[in-house]
C-alpha positions as a printed Julia matrix, in Angstrom:
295×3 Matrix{Float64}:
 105.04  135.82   94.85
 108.67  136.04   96.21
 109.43  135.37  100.03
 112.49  137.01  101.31
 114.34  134.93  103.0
 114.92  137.21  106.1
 111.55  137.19  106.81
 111.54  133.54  106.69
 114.51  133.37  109.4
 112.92  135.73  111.79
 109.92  133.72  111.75
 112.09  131.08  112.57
 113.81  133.07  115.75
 110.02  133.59  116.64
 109.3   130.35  116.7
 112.62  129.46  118.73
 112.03  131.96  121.26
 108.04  130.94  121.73
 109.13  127.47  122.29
 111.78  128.35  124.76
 109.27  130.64  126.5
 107.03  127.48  126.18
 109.48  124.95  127.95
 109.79  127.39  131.0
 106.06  127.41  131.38
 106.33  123.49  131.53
 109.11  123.09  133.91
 107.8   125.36  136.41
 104.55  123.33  135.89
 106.69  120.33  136.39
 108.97  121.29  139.03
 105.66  122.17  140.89
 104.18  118.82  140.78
 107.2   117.15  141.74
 107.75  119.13  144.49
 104.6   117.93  145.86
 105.22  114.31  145.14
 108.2   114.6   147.14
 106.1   116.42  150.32
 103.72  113.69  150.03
 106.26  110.91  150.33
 107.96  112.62  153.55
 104.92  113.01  154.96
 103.79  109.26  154.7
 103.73  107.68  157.8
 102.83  110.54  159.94
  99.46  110.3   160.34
 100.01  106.54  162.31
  98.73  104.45  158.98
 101.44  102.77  158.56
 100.39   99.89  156.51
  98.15  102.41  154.12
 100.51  104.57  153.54
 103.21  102.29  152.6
 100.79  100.68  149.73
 100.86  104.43  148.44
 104.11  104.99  148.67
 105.3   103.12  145.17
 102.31  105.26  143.62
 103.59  108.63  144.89
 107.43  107.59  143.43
 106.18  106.42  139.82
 104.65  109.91  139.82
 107.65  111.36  141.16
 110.38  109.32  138.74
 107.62  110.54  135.62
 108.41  114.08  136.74
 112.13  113.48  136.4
 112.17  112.04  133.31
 110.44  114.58  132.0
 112.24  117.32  133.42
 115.15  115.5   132.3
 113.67  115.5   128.69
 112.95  118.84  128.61
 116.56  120.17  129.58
 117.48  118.05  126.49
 115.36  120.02  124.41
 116.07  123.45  125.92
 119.57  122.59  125.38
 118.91  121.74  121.51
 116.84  125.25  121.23
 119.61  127.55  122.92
 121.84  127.63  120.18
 119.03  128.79  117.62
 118.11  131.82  119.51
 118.53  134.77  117.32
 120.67  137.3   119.68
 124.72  136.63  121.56
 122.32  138.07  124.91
 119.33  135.03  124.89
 121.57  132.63  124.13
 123.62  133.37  127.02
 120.67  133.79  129.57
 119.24  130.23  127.79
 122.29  128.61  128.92
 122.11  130.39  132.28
 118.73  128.83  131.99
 119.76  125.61  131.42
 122.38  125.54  134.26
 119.89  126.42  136.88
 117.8   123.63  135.43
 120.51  121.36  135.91
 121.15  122.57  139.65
 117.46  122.08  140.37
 117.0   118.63  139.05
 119.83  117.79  141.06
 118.26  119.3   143.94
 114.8   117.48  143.34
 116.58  114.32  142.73
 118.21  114.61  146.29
 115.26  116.19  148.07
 113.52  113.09  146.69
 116.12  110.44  147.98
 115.51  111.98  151.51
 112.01  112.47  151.84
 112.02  108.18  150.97
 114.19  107.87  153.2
 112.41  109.64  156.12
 109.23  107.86  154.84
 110.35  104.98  155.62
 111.88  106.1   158.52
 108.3   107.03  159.74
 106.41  104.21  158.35
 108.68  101.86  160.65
 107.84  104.29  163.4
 104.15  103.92  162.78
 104.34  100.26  162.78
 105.97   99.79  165.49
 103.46  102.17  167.55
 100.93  100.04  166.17
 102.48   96.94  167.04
 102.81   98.46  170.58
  99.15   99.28  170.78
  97.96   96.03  169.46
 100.37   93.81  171.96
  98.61   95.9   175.13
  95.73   95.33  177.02
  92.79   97.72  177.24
  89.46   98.72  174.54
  91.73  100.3   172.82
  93.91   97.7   171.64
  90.91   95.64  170.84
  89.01   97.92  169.42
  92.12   98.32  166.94
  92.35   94.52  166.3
  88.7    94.87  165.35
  89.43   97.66  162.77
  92.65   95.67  161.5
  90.15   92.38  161.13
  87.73   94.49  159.13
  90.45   96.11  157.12
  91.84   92.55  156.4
  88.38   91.59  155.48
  88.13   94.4   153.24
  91.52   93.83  151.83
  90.48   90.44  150.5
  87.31   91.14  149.31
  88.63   94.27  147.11
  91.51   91.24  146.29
  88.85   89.23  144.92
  86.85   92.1   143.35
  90.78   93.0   141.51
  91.34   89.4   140.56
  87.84   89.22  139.08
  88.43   92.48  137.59
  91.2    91.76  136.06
  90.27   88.35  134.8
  87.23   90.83  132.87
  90.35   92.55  131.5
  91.59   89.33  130.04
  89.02   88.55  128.46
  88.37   92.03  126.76
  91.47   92.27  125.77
  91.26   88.61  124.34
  88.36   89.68  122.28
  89.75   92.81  121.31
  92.69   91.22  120.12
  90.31   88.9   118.33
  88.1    91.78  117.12
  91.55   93.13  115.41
  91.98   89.93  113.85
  88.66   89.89  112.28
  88.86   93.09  110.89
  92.58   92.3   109.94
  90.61   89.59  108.16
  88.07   91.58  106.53
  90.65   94.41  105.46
  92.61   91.03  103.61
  89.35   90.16  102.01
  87.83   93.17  101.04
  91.56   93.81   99.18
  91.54   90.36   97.98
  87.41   91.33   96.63
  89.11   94.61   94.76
  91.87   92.62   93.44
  89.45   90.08   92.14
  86.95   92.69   90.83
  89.96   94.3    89.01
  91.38   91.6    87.04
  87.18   90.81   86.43
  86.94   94.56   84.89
  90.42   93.14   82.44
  88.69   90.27   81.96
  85.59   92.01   80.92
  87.18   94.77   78.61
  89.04   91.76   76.61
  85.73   89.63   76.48
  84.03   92.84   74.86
  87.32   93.01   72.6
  87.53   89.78   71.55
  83.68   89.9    71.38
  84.03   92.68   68.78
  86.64   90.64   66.95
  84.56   87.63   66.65
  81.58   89.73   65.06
  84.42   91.42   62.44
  85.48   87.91   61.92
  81.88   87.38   61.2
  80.84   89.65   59.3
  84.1    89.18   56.99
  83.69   85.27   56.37
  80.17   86.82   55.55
  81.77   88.72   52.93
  84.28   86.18   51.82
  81.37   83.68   51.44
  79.27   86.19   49.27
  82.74   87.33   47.37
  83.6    83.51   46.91
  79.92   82.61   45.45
  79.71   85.7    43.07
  83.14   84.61   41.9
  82.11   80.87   41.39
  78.99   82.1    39.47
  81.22   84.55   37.32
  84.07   81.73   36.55
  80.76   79.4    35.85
  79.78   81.7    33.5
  82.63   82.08   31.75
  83.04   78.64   31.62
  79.61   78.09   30.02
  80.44   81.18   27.65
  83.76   79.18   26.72
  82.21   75.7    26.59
  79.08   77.34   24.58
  81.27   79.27   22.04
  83.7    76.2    21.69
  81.07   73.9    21.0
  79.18   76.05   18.4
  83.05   76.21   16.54
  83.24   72.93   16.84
  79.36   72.44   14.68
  80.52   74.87   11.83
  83.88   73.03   11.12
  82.12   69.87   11.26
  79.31   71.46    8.88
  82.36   73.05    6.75
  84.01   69.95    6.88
  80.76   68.06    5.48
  80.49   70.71    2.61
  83.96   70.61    1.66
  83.58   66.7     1.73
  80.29   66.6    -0.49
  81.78   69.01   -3.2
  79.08   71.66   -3.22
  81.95   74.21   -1.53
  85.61   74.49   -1.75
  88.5    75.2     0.61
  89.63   78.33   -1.44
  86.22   79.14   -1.69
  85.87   79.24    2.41
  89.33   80.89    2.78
  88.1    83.9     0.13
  84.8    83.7     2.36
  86.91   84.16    5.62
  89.03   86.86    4.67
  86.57   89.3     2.27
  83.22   88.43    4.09
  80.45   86.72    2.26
  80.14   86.67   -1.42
  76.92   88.38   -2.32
  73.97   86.01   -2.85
  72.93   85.68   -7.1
  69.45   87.23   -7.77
  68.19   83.61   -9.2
  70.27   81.74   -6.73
  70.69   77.92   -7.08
  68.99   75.64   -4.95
  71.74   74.32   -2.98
  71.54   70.82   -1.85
  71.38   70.08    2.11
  74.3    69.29    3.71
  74.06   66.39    6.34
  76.67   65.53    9.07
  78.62   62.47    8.31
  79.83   62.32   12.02
């Protein structure tokens, strides 16, 4: 199936113009939370707690410095989308956009310079009243001291209960970082295991090869030995047949040799003999004497 590719670029412009549409939503979002951040930190000191609300300050301007960053991050990325969107019209309001971004976080930046400034402002206010009250006379100013000495107590014990707490922390992390090290361990071994149990599987498929190749070899001296004894028996054989037939040539010429010798037949007579066959015997046929070996 064939896409065209305009279809694929509008979805594209859809997609830019959602996630423009999306990076409003989150700056207003943003710009919201900062803004009350920054009402928070001017109105620290106010309420005559000086020392408490300094320890919150610090907390209020992380969360405040976040907020920039991020507001700062997304003007990066509107300013990356602008130039995708699909009409001359949205890319001009996007960069409208974006100015009016710029304006504001330079507004927010400054609102939040002051409203540090005037919390300090009132914090050094606060602590002077409360210096003020604590130098006079009266129940009041004792009854203050008292609530300072139990907020000092307090202080220390919650410094003790952090300390302790974060002591606990050390130690969890210190056995989380040796946790990771024992499975860091286990991951090394359990590859070293299926390295080990791979080259075993080699191992095994050439044992059962060369197992096979032993039993061939086997079987084949098998044969050779059975090959090698039939042909010792034949060449025996043979050599009996030779030895037998040699040694039965060997008796006639002697017994030839003993006839010719006594007379009773001749050479010609045994050369005739040899080449016609037998002569044929006489019907009264001589008694012929017995021939003997000399030898």
């Amino acid at each position: 199936m064939l896409i065209d590719p305009f279809q694929i670029s509008d979805i594209r412009m859809d997609e830019v113009t959602q996630a423009v549409e999306n990076l409003n939503k989150e700056w207003s979002q943003v710009v919201t939370q900062l803004e009350v951040c920054v009402a928070a930190i001017e109105s620290c000191g106010k309420m005559g707690k000086g020392a408490e609300e300094e320890s919150s300050l610090p907390r209020l301007n992380g969360s405040a410095q976040d907020s920039l960053q991020l507001l700062n991050a997304l003007q990066c990325r509107l300013d990356l989308l602008v130039e995708q969107l699909p009409t001359f019209e949205e890319v001009k309001s996007g960069q409208a956009t974006l100015g009016s971004w710029k304006e504001k976080y330079q507004k927010l930046r400054a609102s939040l310079r002051n409203a540090n400034l005037q919390a300090k402002a009132n914090i050094r206010k606060a602590a002077q009243a409360e210096r003020e009250l604590l130098l006079g006379g009266g129940e009041e100013s004792t009854l203050r001291r008292q609530i300072l000495q139990t907020k000092a107590g307090m202080t220390s014990a919650a410094g003790s209960i952090t300390e302790s707490l974060r002591r606990s922390r050390q130690l969890m992390v210190q056995e989380v970082e040796r946790s990771a090290n024992t499975l860091s361990t286990f991951d090394e071994s359990t590859s070293l295991l299926r390295k080990a149990e791979g080259e075993y599987q080699g191992h095994r498929s050439l044992l059962t090869r060369t197992r096979g190749l032993l039993s061939t070899m086997q079987r084949q001296d098998v044969l050779d030995r059975i090959i090698l004894t039939i042909g010792f028996l034949v060449f025996s054989l043979a050599v009996l047949f030779v030895v037998s037939r040699r040694v039965g040539l060997l008796a006639l010429q002697r017994r030839l040799a003993g006839a010719i010798r006594s007379g009773s037949v001749s050479a010609e007579d045994v050369v005739a003999e040899a080449r016609h066959g037998p002569a044929p015997a006489p019907a009264n046929p001589l008694a012929v004497p017995p021939v003997y070996d000399e030898l």
